[in-house]
Structures are given as structure tokens and as C-alpha cells.
Amino acid sequence: MKMKDIMLKRFTKLFIGCLGAVISGMMYAVYLSTYHERKFWFSNRRDIEREITFQGAGAVYYSFYKDMLRAPSFERGVIELAYNNRTVPLKTINAVQQMTLYPELIASALYQMFGGQGVVEPVYFYIGILFGLQGIYVSALFVTSWIMSGTWLAGMLTVAWFIINRTDTTRIDHSIPLRENWALPYFACQVAALTGFLKNNISLSAEKLCYLFMSASTYVFIMMWEYSHYLLFLQALALCLLDGLSLVPKEKVQDVHKMYIFSVLVAYLFQFENYAMLTSPLLSLVIGSMIAKSLQISMKTGTFRAKVMKIMYFYLAFTIAVSLHFLIRTVVPPNDNKQLLRFLEVRFGLNMSKNFTVNWMLCQESFQPPSPDYLLRLTKSSLLPFYIMVLFICMCSVTQAIIRRLRGAPVSTDNKVEEGRIGERPEVIYHVVQTILLGSLAMVFEGMKYLWTPYVCMLTAFGLCSPELWTTLFKWIRLKSVQPVLLAFVLSAAVPMVIGFSLWREFLPRILAELSELEEHYESDTVELMKWIRTQAPINAVFAGSPAIMGVIRLCTGWMVTSLPVYNDEDLMRRNENLYQIYSMRSAEDIYKILTSYKASYVVIEDSICNEVGGIKGCRVKDLLDIANDHVINEDGDVYAYSKYGRFCHEIKMNYSPYINYFTRVFWNRSYFVYKINTLISFQY
């Protein structure tokens, strides 16, 4: 009878936790869908107006989804994307590999498989999948904090903080089809499975289930995002640190390393032999760590020789990993990571560059340090103060565990609440190291906050709802007036409930008001431009302009464009830089030669770029072009832009020679000027 009661209690706890995770995910997905509808009036828009809401790279991704649905068969669609010569003139691109279009392949296959035609519109099916994935993202964070704390309260608090800080936890508002919006839900699932896998008191069947789920989600994560292996590199680095200090069972770390290698190699094959997978620092680190571990001599812990061997392990692992990485890069054909390395050199002050693309990337908001408003928002939601408290307690406890381990004392595997040793739990140590790594990067690059802030929500909620954390604190301050364990259980329930109530009282009205407000989001000038192209431009026309507007033209009209807002291909980045010259101070003849070299027949001038005033100093497109073209003069500390030619985007609007010899204006409105590139040049004076 006693065993039945225990099993019933466990089943009830599991059922409540799973139910809470599912409900949280579904509610968040519905919330996103409702907010998106209120923001864009999506159901009341025409197709062209809906598609304009997909900005930048998102427009390109969705355009290829449309191409897949128009293809006579799924196989034919994949072939046309893999050998695509209908998007960019003079260039055949493997769009599936270069733009990581596996999400679009899956979405189009599901749409056709389930007979979506006539039942649901393709755009609703597409964004519906993404909103569903965001629900899975939240559910995975719920499960992670629940696994670590043992209570569903932690999951609920995680979800509450995630939604309240939505502007800092996800970029789903910025552009729905972004690769990270497809990929990060799978990474969250992988982290949840890894958390369960690292736990000490876990059954063999549960451990195998976690490992299988972790392997599957890791592989899918790699396939969904071209930069996924860098995030997995940080995860592997955290595990290597734990393994070197013997804080995690070495068998489990070896299993995770095998999973990394298998996932990377399979992804290499299925991504058309993508050499970026082989030159990934993840692969080098894992292989180097495994080799160093195999060379390590086992000896009695706590001795001086054992401590020296631990230092030698880190030295060997690092040396082998770096050597292997450079060896692979010399053997494997060069890939397009050079631009990223050049950018990092300039970002950290190791080099200087006038290169337009490098400086343009440095000026993007994602690569700037986070603004003070970011930390202020986290503080107002009470997340940051409690995170600092939880992290401080966990770090001190982890430090104690490391010192205890170096002295040869055994690390506790029972982790009873009354012991107050939260820092000896492998999953807690991993998450502490991981959040420190992500937090360090988030303080340098604002874009990293979308990886770190969800971690902050999860770790903080776990700590506040964990009796073990409070017991650890009470043990340090030697609390004797009250039973520490009893008080810990009371606080682990009372504190989250008080925080939850205060959050509900302050932020729920704001969220409801956000959902009830109707926002006017209508770009009439862009719609007018797209309609003109559809009705007036020849079907074989090729358009040139900034990459962002080229993505929208590619999506809304299907016409060929000279460039795309993609920054992982060397040739496309060079095209973008050359075509941005329409905003530089160069001659009409130079611009004409550039445009005709890419077979362009029309050029689109954007007034917002040509007359850009605000923004970060020195980060306007025309400023960066002046620096790259050596059109900058420094006199007495003042910087001037000088050239014997006027700025092309200004001069062409004056309609005088030689500009009218090369270009003829055919369309204009408040935001855009379109010029036909003359094939026969008649010189007028």
C-alpha cells in the first residue's frame, strides 16, 4: 500500500507538471497570435500587405516557402532551391544550404501533407507553426525549472517573467521567420533533456529517454540555424570545465560528446557537405577534450599530483582543440566564416578596418553593448535583483564544491535538502557556468540577450522555488532560532507566490491593454511600389537597391534582385557593398558600371537611407561608405565628407546631365525613387 501511495504521488506530481507546461505553452502561443493580429490587422489585409510585414531576411525566407508551394512537387521544389538561378542574376546559389531553408522545406511539406490547400492560407499555416514553436519554447523552460526545483511553481514563475520581459527574451516581434525563432525552441528542449540527464538520482530508463530526446533536439537545432554550433560550443565548454574538475560523472560527459560528434557529422552530410560543420570550434573542442581525457592518468584525488593532472587536462584539451581546429581549416576548403572572424577582431580592438561590411555589422544594434534600459526593465520586473541573489548563492556553493573536490573529499550524490549543498548538483553547476558564459557575452553584444534572458528567468525561478537553496543560505548564516528545513520549505512556496501576485497585479493589466489596442501598421509607399513593379515592370526585369528592400521585392513580386539581406556568403556580401554605392559620392558613370555589371535594369533609391539623419554617430550608411571610399577628411578635429562628385542618391534627383544620360526616372513617391537603367546612352548637355 505504501508503494502504491508513493507511485500515485509521483504520477500526480508528473501529471500536474506536464499539464502546467502544456497549458503555459498553449496560452503563450495564443497570446502571440492575438498580439500579432492586433498589431498588423492581419486577417483584414491583402496578401501583399501581409507579406510586407516580413522585413529583411525574413522576407527572403518566406519567399522561398512560397516557391516551394508553387513547385509541381516537393522533390522538384527542393532541386530548384538547391540549384537556384532565378533569384540573383549571374549567380547560381544553393539556397537550402546558404540560407538554411530547412524550416521552409518542413513547413511546405507539412502544408501539402495535411491538405492545407483551401483549408488554411499558407501564411497562416507558416506563422502558426512558428507561434506553436514559441509555445514549445516556453513549455521547455517550464519543464527545465520544474526538473531542477521539483515544483510546478518554478515553471509558472519562469513563464510569467518570460512573457513580461518579452521584448528581451525573443525577437518574434521583430521578424517572424528569423532562423533563431525556428531554432531556439529546439535548443530549449535540448537543455531540458540535458538537465534531466545530468541529475544524480535518475532511473536508467529516464536517463535513456532524456539522452534520446537530447540527441534528436540537438540535431534539429543544428539543422535549423547556421550559427547553432557556436551556441553548442559554449555548452560543450561548460561541460568540459565540469568534467575537468570531476563535478559531473565522466561517463555522462562522454555520452554527450558522442552526441555532439554524431549530430555535427550527420548535419554535415544533410547540409550538402557543409564545411562550416567540420571547421566548427564545437567539433575541435569535443575531440580535443576526449583525447585529453583518454591521456589522463587516474590517481588518488586530493593529492598534489592529482591537482597538477587536472591543470594538465585543461592545458591538453585546449592545446589539442586549437591545433586541431587550425589543422582542419588548412585541410578543408575555405568557408565563409572569414568575415565573422574579421568582424570579431575589429569588435574587440585587435584590428582596424575601413571595410564597409565589417563596420556596418558593428553598427547593428545586435552587436552593440546593451543599453541601460535593458537592465532597468529587468529590474522593474524584479527579475534582475532575485537573479543576482540566486546566482551569488549558487556560485558560492559551487565554489565550495570545487574546493572540496580538489581536497579529495567526495561530492554528495544524495543532495538532501537538509545538507544545504545545492552547488554539488551536476545540473545546477552546469546551469551556473552556462548562464555566466551567456551573461558575459550579453554584456558585450545586445543580440545575446535573447539567449541569456530566458536563462535568467529559468534559473531565478528555480532558485526561489528550491528549498535546497534556502537551506544552503541558512546553513551559512547558522540559523538556529527556527528549524531551517521547515523555513526553507515555507519560503520556497511563499516567496514565489508573493512575487507572482505582485507581477499579476502590476503587469496583467498592461498585457491585457496591449492585446486590446489596435495598432495602425500600414506602409502605403511600400505597397504602392510593389503594385507598380507588378503592373509596370517587365517580367525579366532585375532590380537593384539596398538588401532590405530587395528582400521585400523578391517576396512580393517574384522579380529577380541583385542582392539579398544575407550575411553568411562572401560573394553576396561583396554585392551588397557594391550596390550600396548608390548612396556614396561617386560619379554617375561608376554607379552605372556597377549596376550593369550585375545585369540590373532598375535601381531603387530609398529616401530614408539617402537622407538619414539620426542613429549612432558614424553609423549611417553614407558615413560608412565615405570611410570605405576614403572620402573623409579630418581638419582640426572636425570630420568632413569630401569628393569631387556629389552624393549619387541626391544628384540623380536633379535630372541633369550626366545622370539623365544613364538613368530615367519611372516611379517615385515619398519614400522611393525608381530609375530605369538606360541600355542606350544618349548624352545630353
XYZ file of C-alpha atoms in Angstrom:
685
model
C 0.000 0.000 0.000
C 2.858 2.317 0.825
C 4.470 1.699 -2.588
C 1.127 2.438 -4.288
C 0.864 5.730 -2.415
C 4.383 6.696 -3.485
C 3.670 5.797 -7.106
C 0.378 7.686 -7.046
C 2.085 10.738 -5.558
C 4.777 10.675 -8.222
C 2.224 10.224 -11.007
C 0.118 13.123 -9.698
C 3.184 15.353 -9.479
C 4.230 14.385 -13.011
C 0.725 14.931 -14.384
C 0.399 18.399 -12.790
C 3.827 19.446 -14.070
C 3.187 18.247 -17.621
C -0.267 19.796 -17.644
C 1.158 23.121 -16.451
C 3.840 23.046 -19.156
C 1.312 22.278 -21.907
C -1.170 24.927 -20.752
C 1.591 27.542 -20.433
C 2.843 26.808 -23.935
C -0.635 26.908 -25.466
C -1.533 30.148 -23.702
C 1.678 31.810 -24.865
C 1.089 30.686 -28.470
C -2.460 32.079 -28.369
C -1.153 35.303 -26.803
C 1.400 35.754 -29.619
C -1.207 35.051 -32.289
C -3.651 37.545 -30.765
C -0.980 40.211 -30.349
C 0.197 39.737 -33.937
C -3.358 40.095 -35.218
C -3.971 43.278 -33.230
C -0.645 44.764 -34.291
C -0.903 44.150 -38.046
C -4.684 43.608 -38.592
C -3.505 40.502 -40.393
C -6.905 38.993 -41.186
C -8.095 42.241 -42.813
C -5.061 42.710 -45.047
C -4.480 41.709 -48.632
C -1.653 39.274 -49.396
C 0.788 41.960 -50.482
C 0.170 43.968 -47.302
C 0.675 40.886 -45.150
C 3.918 39.991 -46.896
C 5.376 43.474 -46.376
C 5.306 42.806 -42.616
C 8.096 40.248 -43.203
C 11.146 42.500 -43.168
C 14.757 41.933 -44.194
C 15.959 38.348 -44.233
C 12.513 37.193 -43.076
C 11.066 38.302 -46.426
C 13.600 36.168 -48.310
C 12.885 33.092 -46.178
C 9.148 33.373 -46.686
C 9.580 33.932 -50.448
C 11.275 30.560 -50.747
C 8.420 28.974 -48.771
C 6.075 30.367 -51.443
C 8.348 28.944 -54.163
C 8.090 25.504 -52.567
C 4.290 25.662 -52.566
C 4.254 26.737 -56.233
C 6.531 23.877 -57.293
C 4.821 20.959 -59.116
C 6.191 18.535 -56.491
C 8.175 18.648 -53.273
C 11.198 16.986 -54.892
C 11.165 19.435 -57.794
C 10.940 22.351 -55.372
C 13.983 21.165 -53.412
C 16.006 20.781 -56.622
C 15.051 24.279 -57.798
C 16.151 25.757 -54.468
C 19.378 23.751 -54.372
C 20.286 24.991 -57.871
C 18.620 28.394 -57.775
C 19.433 30.820 -60.605
C 16.145 32.742 -60.621
C 16.784 34.947 -57.610
C 20.146 36.648 -58.143
C 21.458 37.252 -61.688
C 24.814 35.792 -62.739
C 24.828 33.502 -59.714
C 23.553 30.010 -59.007
C 23.093 29.518 -55.283
C 22.250 26.543 -53.144
C 19.585 28.422 -51.231
C 18.811 25.450 -48.976
C 22.361 25.356 -47.627
C 23.367 29.030 -47.741
C 20.151 30.345 -46.195
C 19.302 27.326 -44.017
C 15.881 26.796 -45.584
C 15.135 23.510 -43.820
C 12.315 25.158 -41.802
C 10.646 26.229 -45.061
C 11.066 22.737 -46.520
C 9.417 21.189 -43.476
C 6.626 23.789 -43.383
C 5.803 23.344 -47.080
C 5.891 19.549 -46.773
C 3.521 19.647 -43.785
C 1.199 22.066 -45.589
C 0.905 19.754 -48.581
C 0.806 16.582 -46.492
C -2.125 17.697 -44.365
C -4.034 19.119 -47.295
C -3.752 22.743 -46.266
C -4.916 23.998 -49.683
C -8.371 25.501 -49.340
C -8.476 24.898 -45.574
C -5.968 27.424 -44.259
C -3.975 30.083 -46.086
C -0.231 29.372 -46.475
C 0.782 32.467 -44.493
C -1.401 31.484 -41.523
C -0.054 27.943 -41.624
C 3.520 29.268 -41.658
C 3.193 31.741 -38.789
C 1.002 29.255 -36.908
C 3.881 26.752 -36.854
C 6.208 29.444 -35.528
C 3.793 30.529 -32.815
C 3.395 26.879 -31.866
C 7.177 26.517 -31.625
C 7.314 29.537 -29.346
C 4.765 27.767 -27.147
C 7.083 24.737 -27.071
C 9.941 27.101 -26.166
C 8.060 28.339 -23.104
C 6.996 24.785 -22.181
C 10.634 23.622 -22.325
C 11.703 26.441 -19.987
C 8.828 25.470 -17.670
C 9.998 21.834 -17.649
C 13.646 22.782 -17.038
C 12.889 24.866 -13.957
C 10.410 22.218 -12.768
C 13.012 19.430 -13.099
C 15.576 21.424 -11.146
C 13.289 22.670 -8.363
C 10.788 19.836 -8.174
C 7.755 22.140 -8.157
C 5.485 23.493 -10.876
C 5.574 26.915 -9.168
C 9.036 27.441 -10.643
C 7.686 26.736 -14.103
C 4.838 29.197 -13.704
C 7.184 31.906 -12.432
C 9.560 31.254 -15.353
C 6.751 31.683 -17.876
C 5.487 34.840 -16.158
C 8.904 36.506 -16.266
C 9.464 35.344 -19.857
C 6.234 36.966 -21.068
C 6.657 40.159 -19.036
C 10.170 40.627 -20.464
C 9.131 39.506 -23.955
C 10.971 42.359 -25.692
C 14.230 40.992 -24.234
C 13.537 37.246 -24.420
C 12.541 36.811 -28.069
C 12.731 38.535 -31.456
C 9.454 37.091 -32.710
C 8.068 40.659 -32.857
C 10.967 41.899 -34.968
C 10.588 39.398 -37.809
C 8.710 36.137 -37.533
C 10.696 33.940 -39.991
C 14.124 34.570 -38.404
C 16.203 31.386 -38.072
C 16.559 31.763 -34.319
C 12.767 31.751 -33.908
C 12.744 28.325 -35.543
C 15.825 27.002 -33.742
C 15.775 28.209 -30.123
C 12.682 26.164 -29.129
C 14.674 23.027 -30.002
C 17.655 24.288 -28.020
C 15.367 24.851 -25.024
C 14.142 21.259 -25.390
C 17.745 20.071 -25.568
C 18.624 21.985 -22.392
C 15.614 20.488 -20.598
C 16.680 16.971 -21.644
C 20.317 17.656 -20.683
C 19.164 18.898 -17.272
C 17.331 15.649 -16.628
C 20.246 13.619 -17.994
C 22.760 15.243 -15.613
C 20.701 14.650 -12.466
C 22.162 12.187 -9.967
C 19.051 10.375 -8.778
C 17.521 9.397 -12.096
C 16.399 5.946 -13.228
C 18.123 4.184 -16.122
C 15.029 4.316 -18.325
C 14.543 8.043 -17.679
C 18.215 8.644 -18.398
C 17.967 6.849 -21.760
C 14.807 8.759 -22.634
C 16.499 12.083 -21.840
C 19.526 11.111 -23.924
C 17.430 10.183 -26.960
C 15.390 13.383 -26.704
C 18.576 15.419 -26.244
C 20.204 13.840 -29.307
C 17.168 14.439 -31.527
C 16.695 18.057 -30.449
C 20.428 18.788 -30.852
C 20.423 17.537 -34.429
C 17.282 19.503 -35.341
C 18.729 22.613 -33.675
C 21.868 22.380 -35.814
C 19.807 21.951 -38.970
C 17.580 24.960 -38.217
C 20.214 27.675 -37.609
C 23.587 28.233 -39.246
C 25.041 29.658 -36.012
C 23.757 26.897 -33.747
C 27.145 25.196 -33.401
C 28.579 28.315 -31.749
C 25.950 28.144 -29.017
C 26.587 24.420 -28.613
C 30.293 25.251 -28.347
C 29.549 27.341 -25.242
C 27.530 24.449 -23.842
C 30.351 21.982 -24.535
C 32.842 24.384 -22.937
C 30.771 24.456 -19.747
C 30.601 20.654 -19.661
C 34.360 20.360 -20.254
C 35.039 22.631 -17.279
C 32.786 20.476 -15.117
C 34.350 17.281 -16.402
C 37.883 18.522 -15.772
C 37.000 19.279 -12.144
C 35.203 15.910 -11.767
C 31.938 17.610 -10.828
C 29.929 15.618 -13.373
C 30.075 11.859 -13.987
C 32.624 11.401 -16.775
C 30.524 8.679 -18.444
C 27.686 11.148 -18.970
C 30.013 13.799 -20.394
C 31.464 11.241 -22.801
C 27.957 10.315 -23.935
C 27.178 13.987 -24.557
C 30.412 14.378 -26.521
C 29.477 11.421 -28.718
C 26.097 13.013 -29.290
C 27.769 16.263 -30.389
C 30.052 14.481 -32.855
C 27.223 12.391 -34.309
C 24.916 15.403 -34.707
C 27.590 17.563 -36.369
C 28.657 14.855 -38.813
C 25.086 13.965 -39.788
C 24.316 17.667 -40.229
C 27.423 17.962 -42.427
C 26.062 15.273 -44.743
C 22.467 16.521 -44.836
C 23.546 20.140 -45.366
C 25.144 19.292 -48.725
C 28.559 18.680 -47.136
C 28.620 21.995 -45.342
C 32.273 22.565 -44.449
C 31.297 25.034 -41.736
C 30.310 21.990 -39.669
C 33.810 20.495 -39.930
C 35.561 23.775 -39.106
C 33.232 24.386 -36.182
C 35.014 25.068 -32.857
C 32.484 22.683 -31.283
C 33.931 19.682 -33.105
C 37.528 20.636 -32.294
C 36.764 21.202 -28.602
C 34.901 17.920 -28.173
C 37.565 15.833 -29.924
C 40.347 17.632 -28.040
C 38.589 17.050 -24.723
C 38.069 13.359 -25.456
C 41.731 12.885 -26.421
C 42.940 14.747 -23.315
C 40.635 12.654 -21.140
C 41.959 9.421 -22.606
C 45.550 10.523 -21.827
C 44.716 11.465 -18.249
C 46.131 9.137 -15.595
C 43.804 8.133 -12.784
C 45.196 8.635 -9.304
C 44.065 9.298 -5.788
C 42.098 12.535 -5.506
C 43.257 15.337 -3.239
C 46.970 14.756 -3.785
C 49.289 17.331 -5.313
C 49.828 15.171 -8.389
C 46.067 14.883 -8.903
C 45.741 18.680 -8.843
C 48.595 19.024 -11.342
C 46.929 16.454 -13.620
C 43.696 18.447 -13.591
C 45.624 21.522 -14.755
C 47.352 19.381 -17.392
C 43.932 18.166 -18.589
C 42.753 21.705 -19.289
C 46.056 22.561 -20.957
C 45.981 19.440 -23.149
C 42.321 19.835 -24.080
C 42.813 23.477 -25.042
C 46.057 22.858 -26.964
C 44.708 19.864 -28.865
C 41.435 21.647 -29.667
C 43.192 24.771 -31.038
C 45.730 22.735 -33.018
C 43.015 20.501 -34.442
C 40.894 23.500 -35.377
C 43.699 25.146 -37.364
C 44.643 21.794 -38.940
C 41.073 21.244 -40.148
C 40.890 24.796 -41.518
C 44.040 24.211 -43.586
C 42.778 20.890 -44.985
C 39.107 21.678 -45.501
C 38.182 24.088 -48.341
C 37.687 27.655 -47.100
C 34.201 28.605 -45.963
C 32.505 31.933 -45.394
C 33.416 32.348 -41.713
C 36.305 34.689 -42.563
C 34.071 37.729 -42.441
C 32.871 36.732 -38.959
C 36.453 36.349 -37.706
C 37.396 39.713 -39.233
C 34.405 41.293 -37.549
C 35.348 39.849 -34.132
C 38.907 41.115 -34.488
C 37.662 44.652 -35.098
C 34.954 44.400 -32.415
C 37.473 43.510 -29.687
C 40.037 46.067 -30.830
C 42.538 43.571 -32.244
C 42.432 45.164 -35.681
C 41.098 48.181 -37.555
C 39.213 48.137 -40.824
C 37.636 50.510 -43.329
C 35.681 47.642 -44.817
C 32.063 48.709 -45.276
C 30.514 45.323 -44.409
C 32.536 44.884 -41.206
C 31.759 48.400 -39.986
C 28.107 48.098 -40.999
C 27.786 44.927 -38.931
C 29.483 46.649 -35.985
C 26.842 49.372 -36.183
C 23.928 46.961 -35.977
C 22.011 47.025 -32.719
C 22.638 43.325 -32.073
C 26.401 43.891 -31.945
C 26.281 46.967 -29.733
C 26.638 46.744 -25.918
C 23.244 46.511 -24.190
C 21.572 49.779 -23.295
C 20.979 50.742 -19.632
C 17.251 50.480 -20.363
C 17.652 46.720 -20.740
C 18.892 46.170 -17.188
C 16.347 48.708 -15.937
C 13.492 46.695 -17.487
C 14.768 43.518 -15.834
C 14.963 45.338 -12.516
C 11.437 46.746 -12.769
C 10.055 43.234 -13.242
C 12.043 42.176 -10.106
C 13.909 39.603 -12.215
C 17.441 41.019 -12.028
C 17.662 41.519 -8.215
C 16.467 37.983 -7.487
C 18.714 36.580 -10.240
C 21.764 38.192 -8.655
C 20.794 36.713 -5.273
C 20.227 33.207 -6.679
C 23.391 33.314 -8.779
C 25.503 34.517 -5.847
C 24.295 31.694 -3.567
C 24.750 29.060 -6.270
C 28.212 30.361 -7.242
C 29.405 30.316 -3.629
C 28.062 26.800 -3.165
C 29.669 25.647 -6.430
C 32.976 27.175 -5.326
C 32.735 25.238 -2.064
C 32.084 22.049 -4.037
C 35.118 22.670 -6.250
C 37.385 23.291 -3.253
C 36.011 20.204 -1.522
C 36.638 18.154 -4.654
C 40.216 19.419 -5.052
C 40.920 18.409 -1.452
C 39.797 14.890 -2.272
C 36.501 14.945 -0.376
C 33.700 13.025 -2.129
C 30.947 15.080 -3.712
C 27.499 14.271 -2.358
C 25.176 12.404 -4.757
C 22.135 12.246 -2.491
C 21.676 16.041 -2.328
C 19.306 16.010 0.610
C 17.600 19.290 1.437
C 18.916 19.392 4.991
C 22.541 19.173 3.793
C 22.328 22.570 2.091
C 24.725 21.762 -0.744
C 22.921 22.990 -3.823
C 26.237 23.639 -5.577
C 27.078 19.922 -5.699
C 24.208 19.045 -8.018
C 25.633 18.495 -11.566
C 22.684 20.136 -13.348
C 22.930 23.217 -11.109
C 26.682 23.550 -11.689
C 26.141 23.294 -15.441
C 23.458 25.984 -15.490
C 25.522 28.332 -13.314
C 28.516 28.069 -15.662
C 26.307 28.352 -18.740
C 24.489 31.453 -17.521
C 27.809 33.129 -16.650
C 29.136 32.449 -20.166
C 25.971 33.726 -21.842
C 25.748 36.690 -19.477
C 29.322 37.723 -20.234
C 28.539 37.761 -23.961
C 25.219 39.551 -23.374
C 27.107 42.395 -21.713
C 29.147 42.799 -24.917
C 26.580 42.054 -27.646
C 22.976 43.111 -27.186
C 21.812 40.348 -29.528
C 22.986 37.759 -26.997
C 20.361 38.948 -24.514
C 17.794 36.848 -26.390
C 19.762 33.766 -25.314
C 20.655 34.931 -21.811
C 17.392 36.469 -20.569
C 15.332 33.233 -20.896
C 18.112 31.532 -18.925
C 17.839 34.245 -16.275
C 14.072 33.665 -15.991
C 14.512 29.921 -15.617
C 17.460 29.950 -13.177
C 15.915 32.627 -10.951
C 12.578 30.842 -10.740
C 14.321 27.562 -9.923
C 16.378 29.132 -7.140
C 13.489 30.885 -5.427
C 11.330 27.743 -5.547
C 14.076 25.376 -4.395
C 14.114 24.573 -0.646
C 17.709 23.459 -1.079
C 18.841 26.983 -1.986
C 17.250 28.469 1.109
C 18.724 25.697 3.277
C 22.157 26.444 1.802
C 21.746 30.096 2.753
C 20.509 29.310 6.269
C 23.401 26.931 6.813
C 25.870 29.700 6.037
C 24.272 32.195 8.408
C 23.822 29.419 11.008
C 20.161 29.992 11.620
C 19.125 28.269 14.868
C 16.069 30.098 16.155
C 13.808 28.418 13.581
C 14.025 24.970 12.028
C 15.995 25.752 8.815
C 14.462 22.981 6.704
C 10.903 23.902 7.651
C 11.552 27.592 7.000
C 13.169 26.716 3.666
C 10.050 24.831 2.517
C 7.836 27.705 3.630
C 9.912 30.345 1.841
C 10.234 28.258 -1.348
C 6.440 28.369 -1.637
C 5.677 31.772 -0.104
C 8.275 33.902 -1.929
C 7.286 32.765 -5.462
C 3.602 33.233 -4.638
C 4.198 36.778 -3.364
C 6.283 37.612 -6.440
C 3.681 36.040 -8.707
C 0.885 38.026 -7.101
C 2.800 41.311 -7.434
C 3.602 40.553 -11.083
C -0.038 39.659 -11.755
C -1.212 42.866 -10.137
C 1.233 45.147 -11.947
C 1.718 43.599 -15.380
C -1.507 41.746 -16.203
C -3.440 44.998 -16.899
C -0.627 46.090 -19.223
C -0.708 42.813 -21.142
C -4.496 42.926 -21.490
C -4.303 46.545 -22.632
C -1.644 45.555 -25.155
C -3.963 42.906 -26.591
C -6.951 45.245 -26.718
C -5.194 48.100 -28.525
C -5.380 48.236 -32.306
C -2.154 49.443 -33.895
C -2.008 51.039 -37.321
C 0.838 49.419 -39.265
C 0.461 50.269 -42.934
C 3.341 51.123 -45.264
C 1.431 52.765 -48.098
C 4.571 53.825 -50.002
C 5.971 50.284 -49.994
C 2.614 48.858 -51.103
C 2.472 51.417 -53.921
C 5.987 50.461 -55.042
C 5.175 46.746 -55.084
C 1.981 47.344 -57.091
C 3.894 49.407 -59.645
C 6.509 46.682 -60.082
C 3.835 44.029 -60.539
C 1.931 46.015 -63.166
C 4.559 48.107 -64.958
C 7.928 46.372 -64.765
C 8.815 43.731 -67.416
C 8.799 40.164 -66.117
C 12.507 39.806 -66.900
C 13.444 42.996 -65.032
C 16.247 42.922 -62.452
C 16.081 45.352 -59.525
C 18.995 46.822 -57.576
C 18.995 48.643 -54.249
C 19.600 48.072 -50.559
C 19.393 44.411 -49.450
C 16.386 45.056 -47.184
C 14.115 46.398 -49.935
C 15.432 43.733 -52.320
C 14.137 41.054 -49.944
C 10.676 42.640 -49.938
C 10.672 42.950 -53.756
C 11.704 39.310 -54.074
C 8.834 38.247 -51.811
C 6.022 40.496 -53.031
C 6.712 40.420 -56.773
C 8.939 37.427 -57.506
C 11.212 39.588 -59.716
C 14.975 38.980 -59.751
C 17.131 41.154 -57.490
C 20.838 41.889 -57.494
C 21.392 41.276 -53.765
C 19.824 39.695 -50.706
C 19.915 40.570 -46.980
C 22.115 37.546 -46.257
C 25.462 37.910 -44.496
C 26.956 34.424 -44.460
C 28.108 34.374 -48.087
C 31.239 36.223 -49.210
C 30.013 36.951 -52.731
C 26.590 38.219 -51.601
C 28.225 40.490 -49.018
C 30.513 41.904 -51.711
C 27.465 42.519 -53.900
C 25.698 44.302 -51.045
C 28.684 46.577 -50.510
C 28.975 47.422 -54.207
C 25.264 48.113 -54.604
C 25.184 50.325 -51.519
C 27.437 52.651 -53.566
C 24.273 54.316 -54.897
C 24.376 56.235 -51.587
C 28.073 57.196 -51.919
C 29.816 60.199 -53.509
C 30.824 58.603 -56.792
C 30.251 59.503 -60.410
C 27.212 58.508 -62.432
C 29.474 56.504 -64.711
C 30.909 54.474 -61.792
C 27.456 53.649 -60.461
C 26.238 52.790 -63.961
C 29.126 50.348 -64.445
C 28.441 48.695 -61.076
C 24.730 48.258 -61.770
C 25.165 46.969 -65.320
C 27.851 44.523 -64.160
C 25.109 42.806 -62.145
C 22.629 42.972 -65.074
C 20.347 45.392 -63.211
C 17.631 47.085 -65.237
C 16.086 49.227 -62.441
C 17.555 50.847 -59.331
C 15.522 51.744 -56.226
C 16.658 54.766 -54.178
C 15.317 54.885 -50.602
C 14.855 58.350 -49.181
C 15.225 57.028 -45.612
C 18.821 55.957 -46.347
C 19.760 58.863 -48.598
C 18.579 61.492 -46.100
C 19.300 59.556 -42.903
C 19.921 61.938 -40.014
C 19.607 60.092 -36.691
C 21.161 56.887 -35.429
C 24.547 56.162 -33.896
C 27.223 58.685 -34.838
C 29.257 57.456 -37.803
C 26.912 54.525 -38.422
C 24.786 55.943 -41.213
C 25.170 54.023 -44.460
C 26.544 57.078 -46.274
C 29.088 57.667 -43.455
C 30.356 54.117 -43.689
C 30.609 54.371 -47.478
C 32.587 57.609 -47.205
C 35.049 55.908 -44.832
C 35.384 52.843 -47.091
C 35.889 55.046 -50.187
C 38.398 57.392 -48.460
C 36.051 60.332 -48.885
C 36.621 61.555 -45.316
C 38.842 64.499 -44.383
C 39.882 65.359 -40.825
C 40.666 69.044 -40.249
C 41.311 70.444 -36.782
C 39.433 67.574 -35.170
C 36.388 68.030 -37.416
C 35.462 65.258 -39.835
C 34.132 66.148 -43.281
C 32.981 64.080 -46.242
C 34.545 65.313 -49.463
C 34.608 64.169 -53.075
C 34.636 65.911 -56.446
C 31.301 64.197 -57.088
C 28.118 64.846 -55.181
C 26.252 62.101 -53.380
C 24.710 59.980 -56.111
C 21.278 59.492 -54.481
C 20.936 63.309 -54.235
C 22.365 64.227 -57.597
C 20.275 61.777 -59.600
C 17.091 63.500 -58.404
C 18.214 66.791 -60.004
C 17.620 65.425 -63.526
C 20.682 66.930 -65.175
C 23.497 65.517 -67.260
C 25.255 63.139 -66.992
C 22.740 61.430 -64.681
C 19.849 61.635 -67.143
C 22.118 60.060 -69.762
C 22.395 56.873 -67.763
C 19.122 56.785 -65.796
C 15.461 57.618 -66.411
C 13.049 58.133 -63.546
C 9.971 55.944 -63.958
C 8.380 55.938 -60.488
C 8.525 57.961 -57.284
C 6.652 58.623 -54.072
C 7.568 59.997 -50.661
C 9.870 57.084 -49.799
C 11.127 55.541 -53.032
C 12.545 56.686 -56.368
C 12.863 54.103 -59.147
C 15.124 54.720 -62.147
C 15.373 52.687 -65.284
C 18.957 51.960 -66.276
C 19.350 53.002 -69.896
C 20.785 50.439 -72.259
C 21.376 53.021 -74.988
C 23.132 56.081 -73.608
C 22.292 59.409 -75.208
C 24.441 62.258 -73.906
C 22.510 65.449 -73.259
C 24.012 68.745 -72.106
